[in-house]
Amino acid sequence: MCGILGYIGNRDCVRFLIDGLKRVEYRGYDSAGILIYDGKNTSVVKQPGKIIELEKLIGDSLKGNAGIAHTRWATHGEPGHANSHPHVSNNGNIFLVHNGIIENYTSLKKKLEKESFTFYSDTDTEILVNLIQFYYAGCIENAVKRALADVEGTYGIGVFCSEEPGVLIAARMGSPLLIGIGENENYFASDPASVLKQTDEVVYMQDGEIAVITDSKVVHKTLDDVLLEKDVEKISFELSEIEKSGYDHFMLKEIFEQPRTINDSMRGRILLDEGTTKLGGLSEHPEIYSRLLNAKKIFIVACGTSWHSGLIGEYMIEEYARIPVEVEYASEFRYRDPIITPGTVVIAVSQSGETADTLAAIKEAKRKGATVFGICNVVGSTISKETDAGVYLHAGPEIGVASTKAFTSQVIVLALITIDLARHRNMSFREGYKIVKELKNLPEMVEKILENSEKIKELAKKFSSASNFLYLGRGFNFPVALEGALKLKEISYIHAEGYPAAEMKHGPIALIDENMPVVFIAAKDSIYDKVVTNIREVKARNGIIIAIASESDSEIDLIADYVIKIPEVTNLLSPILTVIPLQLLAYYIAAEKGYDVDMPRNLAKSVTVE
Ligand code: G6P
């Protein structure tokens, strides 16, 4: 979603701001803008569309040593020029970039209209910048603090005031924000990727904090003026991890990274000799961890792809650890008054660690007294801080909007948690040993599937003009069917539905004809025979069968039209292998259609609004 960025120092910062915005393009946006101060004058350039267009518009016309910049994903008002950021106050002196939503903007607008303020956009941001002007009495820091005291909602903001050009103000409530520390220059940014080329030293801001930034120092305070001592941290990834490294798209790079990222998610967490696993993020908090081990009920809350991995977690934990699990869309959980009794534990799953609905679900669960664990990829993210304890994926930055490597790492972490829980309860050493040994072999198995990518590419060419797809799977692979369908619709805009294979008879079967590709996830597992029956049902109606099947399965070759073979693995780990061909199929179909795979229309990588 929106990205914000600011610089103050002694270098010309136009290039840096444009490059920094490009680094957060992956988060999704529909307009971009920049404000530059050249020592005398301020200039704002903004417009709907891509950053490259903004760059062309700017050309060589701008230079300056201070500036703020923004990519906007429309919430209030269409993505036109007037609604793009930076916004400027009525007197032309105060400039604001903002992520988040000001919920009480209507009442603030009325208040300002009574004071003769005029508004030129549909945004809540323009109201905030004028509120800051309203309170301005010679000190921009105080004006921002006073204005934010009136605000309800979420924000990460950056402010420049032409009457105090040596200072930038940043403040945070619910939207990520960090300060980058340079030499005789400093930055603020919503995403570490924006500043990493300049500095790897950052200070992560927390909710309710404000930073007063000059070229030589940064003062951190709470919004009610208490000085804070903040730790400087190192960004946890390398520049090469946020570059395409020769791949056509980040998504393809991330798919091919999975043998390594799966390994990274397991590294140091498998105790082969004990036939179990150990997750430092849990065992280091013995009291909180014991609440998970003794949980009477677990809710898994998440959105999108993370919700699909949560569903696999449900199948795993219930079958192996015998604890009742309910998986909820975070957006539903937060508003439906879920029953949380003593012994209820909530696990929030999120790649970004910033998804607004998941964050709100965590807050609601905590308010009701649940212990909350997080499974996040982004180190230092809001969700990782808001939870009682948790586990990082260590999958490295995921840039492609369609999540791939984070999904497989989430499933790995959920499997590690399941084994740990089960071994504390009812799982024998023998069974634990067998599973952790198979876990260790997964990277090699994934590598093997990836070696087959050309075959999947060929298949993609055949089906790129289909207008509907059906994905069917059962048991552990039912959520994989959902994920395969989601991947395809996200990036290729082909309508696709995922269903439990047997449930197909209760509706989707009506759609099947000779033009309908039906992807069956038919790995050899305990319900393989049932899946084969479902395949025959589709075949009898002339559907086109694409089967993801186990290497040793020759029977399937006789029934399916196209077969993609994968190595054999125990039930619980099957989704980590079966999802890989589906990721590749979606990718190659979208690439074949010429779409912008990494930035699909209307989607955002990190959904920081409700
Ligand atoms: C967006 C992204 C999805 C992601 C979902 C949840 O919709 O496009 O790829 O699965 O948000 O995000 P999270 O960061 O919480 O996993």
XYZ file of C-alpha atoms and ligand atoms in Angstrom:
626
model
C 0.000 0.000 0.000
C 1.116 3.629 0.353
C 4.801 4.289 0.833
C 6.338 7.379 2.432
C 9.852 8.638 2.378
C 11.746 11.778 3.406
C 15.288 13.170 3.330
C 17.127 16.014 4.963
C 20.865 16.523 4.540
C 23.460 18.128 2.343
C 23.046 16.194 -0.908
C 20.639 16.618 -3.767
C 17.931 14.128 -2.796
C 15.697 13.945 -5.899
C 17.334 10.787 -7.249
C 17.267 9.128 -3.840
C 13.571 9.890 -3.331
C 12.595 8.560 -6.762
C 14.714 5.406 -6.313
C 13.355 4.935 -2.803
C 9.787 5.134 -4.116
C 10.621 2.563 -6.793
C 11.774 0.189 -4.066
C 8.274 0.224 -2.565
C 6.380 -0.001 -5.854
C 5.761 -3.655 -5.006
C 3.506 -2.647 -2.145
C 0.915 -1.430 -4.668
C 0.017 2.174 -5.590
C -1.851 4.221 -8.141
C -0.242 7.659 -7.919
C 3.027 9.146 -6.749
C 4.376 12.549 -5.750
C 7.353 14.422 -4.397
C 8.075 17.739 -2.666
C 11.555 19.265 -2.949
C 12.994 22.273 -1.115
C 15.951 23.877 -2.922
C 17.057 26.235 -0.161
C 14.594 28.941 -1.231
C 11.543 27.488 -2.861
C 9.374 24.442 -2.579
C 8.155 22.471 -5.607
C 5.586 19.716 -5.666
C 5.298 17.282 -8.589
C 2.640 14.587 -8.379
C 0.389 12.617 -10.683
C -1.573 9.420 -11.093
C 0.228 6.461 -12.649
C 3.634 4.896 -12.399
C 6.747 6.374 -10.783
C 8.568 6.171 -14.087
C 6.059 8.708 -15.465
C 6.679 10.977 -12.477
C 10.400 10.634 -13.096
C 9.941 11.686 -16.739
C 7.850 14.655 -15.666
C 10.518 15.799 -13.224
C 13.387 15.363 -15.710
C 16.280 17.567 -14.547
C 14.002 20.305 -13.320
C 14.294 19.657 -9.575
C 17.193 19.832 -7.158
C 17.237 20.245 -3.397
C 18.584 19.029 -0.064
C 15.278 18.265 1.625
C 12.176 16.498 0.397
C 9.290 14.186 1.086
C 7.730 11.640 -1.260
C 4.777 9.289 -1.463
C 3.123 6.454 -3.351
C -0.638 6.392 -2.848
C -3.102 3.490 -2.986
C -6.486 5.196 -3.215
C -8.851 4.950 -0.253
C -10.569 8.367 -0.030
C -11.165 9.566 -3.556
C -10.025 8.409 -6.989
C -6.331 8.237 -7.908
C -6.263 11.677 -9.595
C -3.799 14.584 -9.359
C -5.681 16.448 -6.637
C -5.797 13.412 -4.367
C -2.124 12.514 -4.786
C 0.376 13.362 -2.054
C 2.191 15.484 -0.875
C -0.726 17.652 0.240
C -0.211 21.300 1.031
C -1.926 23.520 3.598
C -4.064 26.472 2.510
C -1.295 28.978 3.273
C 1.143 26.969 1.101
C 3.678 26.444 3.891
C 3.077 22.973 5.253
C 3.439 19.759 3.234
C 2.327 16.316 4.300
C 2.683 12.706 3.159
C 0.449 10.237 4.960
C -0.238 6.496 5.109
C -3.325 5.296 6.931
C -6.819 6.638 7.448
C -8.071 9.547 9.530
C -11.378 8.146 10.721
C -12.861 11.381 12.135
C -12.016 13.429 9.052
C -15.623 14.557 8.554
C -15.849 16.295 11.917
C -12.345 17.761 11.550
C -13.315 19.065 8.107
C -16.398 20.781 9.497
C -14.320 22.387 12.226
C -11.806 23.709 9.675
C -14.512 24.891 7.271
C -15.860 27.073 10.067
C -12.368 28.579 10.230
C -12.590 29.343 6.475
C -10.289 26.574 5.274
C -10.913 25.371 1.713
C -10.381 21.822 0.443
C -9.343 20.863 -3.052
C -9.215 17.076 -2.786
C -11.338 14.189 -1.461
C -8.636 13.062 0.943
C -8.453 12.831 4.718
C -4.775 13.849 4.391
C -5.622 17.335 3.153
C -7.698 17.817 6.278
C -4.788 16.843 8.491
C -2.325 19.179 6.799
C -4.723 22.077 7.303
C -5.301 21.079 10.905
C -1.535 21.345 11.371
C -1.646 24.827 9.809
C -4.535 25.715 12.132
C -2.369 24.911 15.164
C 0.850 26.374 13.788
C 2.269 29.121 15.969
C 5.953 29.153 15.070
C 6.861 25.519 15.915
C 5.987 22.737 13.468
C 6.700 20.011 16.037
C 4.102 21.450 18.426
C 1.581 22.023 15.639
C 1.861 18.387 14.525
C 1.470 17.153 18.098
C -1.596 19.308 18.683
C -3.198 18.232 15.419
C -2.548 14.542 16.058
C -4.181 14.882 19.472
C -7.439 15.604 17.575
C -7.055 12.685 15.185
C -8.719 9.288 15.415
C -7.404 6.637 13.066
C -4.109 5.387 11.768
C -1.174 7.241 10.341
C 2.439 7.214 9.420
C 3.209 10.804 8.430
C 6.069 12.959 7.211
C 5.844 16.768 7.393
C 7.858 19.599 5.885
C 7.245 23.267 6.772
C 8.820 25.962 4.613
C 9.053 28.279 7.626
C 11.350 25.747 9.348
C 13.140 24.136 6.421
C 15.898 22.555 8.506
C 13.573 20.041 10.085
C 11.300 17.154 9.055
C 8.699 15.676 11.384
C 7.650 12.015 11.332
C 4.941 10.467 13.508
C 3.367 7.050 13.741
C 0.119 5.447 14.883
C -0.634 2.090 13.289
C 1.308 2.519 10.015
C 4.942 1.412 9.832
C 7.642 4.071 9.996
C 11.368 4.114 10.591
C 14.190 6.599 10.692
C 17.302 5.966 8.568
C 20.521 7.277 10.082
C 23.135 8.713 7.718
C 26.178 10.941 8.024
C 25.065 14.567 8.045
C 21.795 13.351 6.604
C 18.793 11.485 7.903
C 15.715 9.822 6.448
C 12.263 8.639 7.327
C 10.580 5.779 5.482
C 7.691 3.380 5.748
C 9.786 0.499 4.389
C 13.454 -0.275 5.063
C 13.848 -1.216 1.376
C 13.600 2.513 0.509
C 16.675 3.531 2.483
C 18.848 0.406 2.372
C 20.986 1.648 -0.518
C 21.963 4.686 1.618
C 22.141 3.214 5.110
C 21.481 -0.020 6.980
C 21.179 1.752 10.361
C 17.596 2.400 11.342
C 15.418 3.246 14.319
C 11.964 1.663 14.201
C 9.250 4.021 15.454
C 6.384 2.723 17.582
C 2.774 3.869 17.838
C 2.355 7.200 19.613
C 5.863 8.410 18.753
C 7.129 11.478 16.938
C 10.606 12.129 15.533
C 12.125 15.560 14.934
C 14.670 15.068 12.183
C 17.452 17.422 11.126
C 20.549 16.675 9.047
C 22.673 16.139 12.169
C 20.342 14.526 14.687
C 17.013 12.854 15.346
C 15.062 13.478 18.552
C 12.494 10.830 19.478
C 9.552 11.634 21.751
C 6.126 10.376 22.603
C 3.258 12.441 21.256
C 2.790 13.782 24.791
C 6.362 15.014 24.853
C 8.362 12.463 26.810
C 11.909 12.133 25.436
C 12.810 8.609 24.308
C 16.122 6.776 24.019
C 15.772 4.497 20.991
C 18.030 1.692 19.829
C 19.652 1.877 16.429
C 19.136 -1.448 14.628
C 20.604 -2.988 11.486
C 18.302 -3.791 8.554
C 18.070 -7.573 8.520
C 18.466 -8.153 4.772
C 20.909 -7.345 1.974
C 20.343 -5.115 -1.053
C 20.681 -8.153 -3.359
C 17.611 -9.666 -1.698
C 15.425 -6.844 -2.951
C 16.717 -6.960 -6.524
C 15.557 -9.218 -9.362
C 19.002 -10.793 -9.901
C 18.409 -11.639 -13.552
C 14.860 -13.001 -13.201
C 12.079 -11.391 -15.263
C 9.971 -10.840 -12.167
C 10.359 -10.907 -8.403
C 7.635 -13.529 -8.235
C 9.644 -15.952 -10.376
C 12.787 -15.244 -8.356
C 10.873 -15.909 -5.150
C 9.400 -19.167 -6.478
C 12.894 -20.364 -7.370
C 14.303 -19.231 -4.015
C 12.104 -21.699 -2.151
C 14.629 -24.522 -1.673
C 16.755 -21.984 0.230
C 13.957 -20.163 2.056
C 12.382 -23.438 3.216
C 15.769 -24.399 4.579
C 16.173 -21.004 6.257
C 12.787 -21.392 7.962
C 13.899 -24.732 9.452
C 17.517 -23.857 10.218
C 18.426 -24.594 13.845
C 14.856 -25.613 14.619
C 15.038 -29.375 14.047
C 16.257 -31.735 16.767
C 16.640 -34.902 14.716
C 18.042 -36.978 17.579
C 15.011 -36.188 19.681
C 12.548 -36.552 16.818
C 11.178 -33.083 17.457
C 11.567 -29.363 16.814
C 12.454 -26.330 18.902
C 11.456 -22.759 18.122
C 13.527 -20.198 20.032
C 10.852 -17.501 19.711
C 8.522 -19.734 21.759
C 10.776 -21.670 24.124
C 12.556 -18.486 25.235
C 9.283 -17.397 26.875
C 8.540 -20.482 29.001
C 5.479 -19.116 30.767
C 3.796 -17.884 27.564
C 4.929 -20.976 25.657
C 3.308 -23.261 28.241
C -0.024 -21.599 27.431
C 0.367 -22.817 23.845
C 1.411 -26.309 24.924
C -1.652 -26.527 27.168
C -4.077 -24.677 24.910
C -7.676 -25.851 25.011
C -8.514 -24.128 21.747
C -6.511 -22.356 19.073
C -7.761 -19.682 16.705
C -5.625 -18.978 13.670
C -6.320 -15.505 12.261
C -4.960 -14.247 8.947
C -5.852 -12.813 5.522
C -5.243 -13.888 1.923
C -2.524 -16.434 1.312
C -1.646 -16.439 5.025
C -5.219 -17.572 5.719
C -4.621 -20.544 3.413
C -1.494 -21.560 5.302
C -3.536 -21.148 8.493
C -6.040 -23.691 7.129
C -3.224 -26.161 6.572
C -2.149 -25.401 10.163
C -5.628 -26.389 11.330
C -5.419 -29.750 9.556
C -1.925 -30.332 10.969
C -2.524 -29.319 14.586
C -5.857 -31.111 14.921
C -4.618 -34.340 13.378
C -1.251 -34.552 15.105
C -1.512 -32.514 18.331
C -5.259 -33.121 18.872
C -6.019 -29.516 19.876
C -9.226 -27.996 18.426
C -8.385 -25.273 15.905
C -10.580 -22.712 14.186
C -9.244 -20.651 11.301
C -10.782 -17.221 10.831
C -10.441 -14.405 8.355
C -8.997 -11.685 10.581
C -11.548 -9.222 9.205
C -14.409 -11.430 10.418
C -12.858 -12.401 13.740
C -12.437 -8.795 14.843
C -16.112 -7.916 14.463
C -17.965 -11.092 15.343
C -17.380 -11.272 19.074
C -15.543 -14.625 19.074
C -15.756 -16.793 22.174
C -12.477 -16.585 24.021
C -12.333 -18.546 27.240
C -9.371 -19.313 29.530
C -7.001 -21.581 27.636
C -7.753 -20.005 24.243
C -4.661 -19.159 22.228
C -4.630 -17.099 19.041
C -1.989 -17.521 16.339
C -1.791 -14.631 13.876
C -0.138 -15.447 10.552
C 1.130 -12.596 8.387
C 3.927 -12.217 5.875
C 4.188 -8.454 6.230
C 3.279 -8.216 9.890
C 1.368 -5.033 9.008
C -2.029 -6.207 7.708
C -4.596 -3.921 9.339
C -7.302 -6.558 9.836
C -4.893 -9.083 11.337
C -3.535 -6.420 13.670
C -7.041 -5.469 14.742
C -7.901 -9.150 15.335
C -4.820 -9.455 17.568
C -5.902 -6.406 19.582
C -9.419 -7.792 19.957
C -8.088 -11.206 21.062
C -5.785 -9.580 23.619
C -8.579 -7.377 24.903
C -10.571 -10.545 25.537
C -7.684 -12.122 27.433
C -6.237 -14.535 24.844
C -2.537 -15.242 24.570
C -1.458 -14.270 21.067
C 1.395 -15.750 19.049
C 2.640 -14.339 15.761
C 4.059 -16.026 12.680
C 5.588 -13.204 10.624
C 8.177 -12.746 7.937
C 9.115 -9.088 8.361
C 11.442 -8.686 11.307
C 10.431 -5.867 13.649
C 6.970 -5.542 12.040
C 4.026 -4.259 14.054
C 2.451 -7.711 14.461
C 5.734 -9.167 15.692
C 5.761 -6.469 18.377
C 2.078 -6.661 19.300
C 2.075 -10.424 19.966
C 3.108 -12.113 23.222
C 5.657 -14.338 21.483
C 6.201 -15.697 18.012
C 8.231 -17.192 15.245
C 9.835 -15.506 12.264
C 9.775 -17.164 8.852
C 13.277 -15.991 7.835
C 12.188 -16.206 4.188
C 13.794 -12.834 3.340
C 11.961 -9.896 1.752
C 9.020 -10.908 -0.439
C 8.469 -8.313 -3.148
C 6.061 -10.000 -5.613
C 2.512 -9.093 -4.622
C 1.406 -12.694 -5.067
C 2.869 -14.465 -2.061
C 4.874 -17.626 -2.799
C 7.926 -18.226 -0.632
C 6.209 -16.775 2.432
C 3.421 -19.342 1.993
C 5.759 -22.346 1.961
C 7.692 -20.942 4.919
C 4.451 -20.368 6.839
C 3.502 -23.995 6.256
C 6.982 -25.072 7.402
C 6.692 -23.028 10.603
C 3.197 -24.371 11.274
C 4.553 -27.912 10.764
C 7.404 -27.181 13.200
C 4.917 -25.892 15.775
C 2.656 -28.915 15.187
C 5.502 -31.368 15.768
C 6.594 -29.525 18.903
C 3.034 -29.556 20.271
C 2.396 -33.146 19.267
C 5.656 -34.419 20.755
C 4.701 -32.767 24.069
C 1.361 -34.528 23.915
C 0.840 -37.755 22.055
C 3.321 -38.181 19.204
C 5.896 -40.960 19.549
C 9.606 -40.456 18.971
C 9.339 -42.760 15.974
C 6.652 -40.701 14.276
C 8.311 -37.396 15.170
C 11.638 -38.657 13.838
C 10.074 -39.761 10.550
C 8.483 -36.359 9.952
C 11.477 -34.206 10.896
C 13.688 -36.373 8.677
C 11.324 -35.738 5.764
C 11.286 -32.036 6.571
C 15.039 -31.949 6.073
C 14.651 -33.484 2.590
C 12.076 -30.940 1.419
C 14.465 -28.363 -0.121
C 15.881 -31.023 -2.428
C 12.400 -32.191 -3.393
C 11.321 -28.625 -4.196
C 14.457 -28.228 -6.298
C 13.408 -31.301 -8.280
C 9.955 -29.838 -9.002
C 11.503 -26.562 -10.114
C 13.713 -28.446 -12.575
C 10.466 -29.409 -14.291
C 9.399 -25.812 -14.808
C 9.659 -25.940 -18.614
C 6.888 -28.529 -18.727
C 4.658 -26.281 -16.660
C 5.512 -23.362 -18.938
C 4.332 -25.403 -21.933
C 1.106 -26.197 -20.125
C 0.655 -22.508 -19.312
C 0.891 -21.649 -23.021
C -1.893 -24.137 -23.772
C -4.237 -22.712 -21.181
C -3.460 -19.000 -21.120
C -6.644 -18.180 -23.020
C -8.970 -20.160 -20.753
C -11.509 -17.966 -19.016
C -12.205 -20.184 -15.992
C -10.253 -22.682 -13.945
C -11.294 -25.015 -11.162
C -8.813 -26.221 -8.520
C -9.742 -29.258 -6.459
C -8.011 -30.983 -3.575
C -8.835 -32.815 -0.359
C -7.465 -32.965 3.165
C -4.156 -31.130 3.528
C -4.381 -30.268 -0.141
C -7.796 -28.612 -0.038
C -6.195 -25.310 1.133
C -3.622 -25.758 -1.648
C -6.507 -25.815 -4.149
C -7.673 -22.481 -2.698
C -4.146 -21.088 -2.905
C -3.649 -22.283 -6.501
C -6.885 -20.578 -7.551
C -5.962 -17.388 -5.687
C -2.527 -17.249 -7.349
C -4.081 -17.588 -10.803
C -6.761 -14.934 -10.364
C -4.409 -12.479 -8.632
C -1.938 -12.210 -11.476
C -3.618 -13.517 -14.648
C -7.133 -12.110 -13.980
C -8.585 -15.473 -15.021
C -11.550 -16.472 -12.906
C -10.562 -19.437 -10.756
C -12.210 -21.257 -7.883
C -10.747 -23.614 -5.332
C -12.969 -26.293 -3.809
C -12.730 -29.420 -1.700
C -12.790 -32.060 -4.453
C -15.883 -33.913 -3.256
C -17.842 -30.719 -2.605
C -17.606 -30.056 -6.352
C -20.672 -32.219 -6.801
C -22.721 -29.647 -4.906
C -22.381 -26.848 -7.420
C -19.198 -26.346 -9.470
C -19.814 -29.559 -11.407
C -22.461 -27.588 -13.303
C -19.673 -25.482 -14.813
C -17.733 -28.386 -16.250
C -17.597 -28.785 -20.002
C -14.911 -29.492 -22.594
C -13.454 -25.986 -22.142
C -12.964 -26.122 -18.398
C -9.452 -26.904 -17.117
C -9.718 -28.623 -13.733
C -6.536 -28.816 -11.686
C -6.580 -31.778 -9.306
C -4.118 -32.045 -6.469
C -3.891 -35.813 -6.350
C -0.803 -36.685 -4.313
C -0.662 -40.301 -3.058
C -2.039 -39.976 0.426
C -4.711 -41.550 2.578
C -7.542 -40.113 0.493
C -5.959 -40.564 -2.911
C -8.597 -43.093 -4.014
C -11.387 -40.654 -3.204
C -9.676 -37.952 -5.276
C -9.403 -40.375 -8.217
C -13.159 -40.925 -7.985
C -13.664 -37.157 -8.199
C -11.339 -37.017 -11.216
C -13.466 -39.624 -12.959
C -16.576 -37.561 -12.230
C -15.048 -34.568 -14.011
C -13.735 -36.702 -16.847
C -17.224 -38.130 -17.396
C -18.382 -34.564 -18.083
C -15.556 -33.906 -20.569
C -13.585 -31.578 -18.298
C -9.855 -31.184 -18.994
C -7.852 -32.724 -16.162
C -4.493 -31.356 -15.067
C -3.239 -33.502 -12.185
C -0.494 -32.810 -9.686
C 0.468 -36.370 -8.763
C 3.108 -38.441 -7.038
C 6.125 -39.754 -8.964
C 5.210 -43.403 -8.492
C 1.615 -42.967 -9.649
C 1.167 -44.521 -13.081
C -2.604 -45.006 -12.750
C -3.164 -41.258 -12.998
C -1.461 -41.105 -16.400
C -4.366 -43.099 -17.779
C -7.104 -40.776 -16.527
C -5.681 -37.256 -16.511
C -5.033 -35.230 -19.670
C -1.887 -33.630 -18.268
C 0.142 -34.814 -15.291
C 2.798 -32.968 -13.299
C 4.745 -35.365 -11.117
C 6.162 -34.453 -7.716
C 8.208 -36.414 -5.147
C 6.372 -38.406 -2.499
C 6.204 -37.121 1.023
C 4.193 -37.656 4.192
C 0.608 -36.212 4.210
C 1.345 -33.292 6.474
C 4.168 -31.921 4.326
C 2.488 -32.535 1.000
C 1.215 -28.912 0.554
C 4.798 -27.610 0.456
C 5.400 -29.645 -2.695
C 1.982 -29.557 -4.351
C 1.770 -25.762 -4.266
C 4.987 -25.244 -6.266
C 3.591 -26.352 -9.686
C 0.506 -24.212 -9.027
C 2.646 -21.135 -8.341
C 4.569 -21.790 -11.569
C 1.396 -22.394 -13.578
C -0.115 -19.093 -12.406
C 3.139 -17.248 -13.043
C 3.684 -18.595 -16.558
C 0.060 -17.997 -17.575
C 0.243 -14.370 -16.401
C 3.650 -13.865 -18.046
C 2.313 -15.431 -21.275
C -0.533 -12.907 -21.204
C 2.030 -10.119 -20.793
C 0.763 -8.873 -17.444
C 2.726 -6.991 -14.818
C 3.120 -10.032 -12.586
C 4.760 -8.252 -9.668
C 2.221 -5.451 -9.530
C -1.184 -6.846 -10.462
C -3.986 -4.350 -10.899
C -5.794 -3.142 -7.763
C -3.762 -5.335 -5.402
C -1.400 -4.263 -2.665
C 1.356 -6.272 -1.045
C 0.651 -5.025 2.415
C -2.944 -4.072 3.127
C -2.663 -1.499 5.871
C -6.278 -0.316 5.685
C -9.421 -2.067 6.820
C -2.513 -8.969 0.510
C -1.415 -9.614 -0.325
C -1.463 -11.130 -0.163
C -1.367 -11.497 1.305
C -2.436 -10.785 2.148
C -2.162 -10.952 3.638
O -3.756 -9.292 -0.005
O -1.572 -9.269 -1.690
O -0.387 -11.725 -0.868
O -1.513 -12.879 1.446
O -2.416 -9.385 1.883
O -0.950 -10.305 3.945
P -0.003 -10.682 5.141
O 1.171 -9.755 4.978
O -0.765 -10.413 6.395
O 0.379 -12.100 5.009
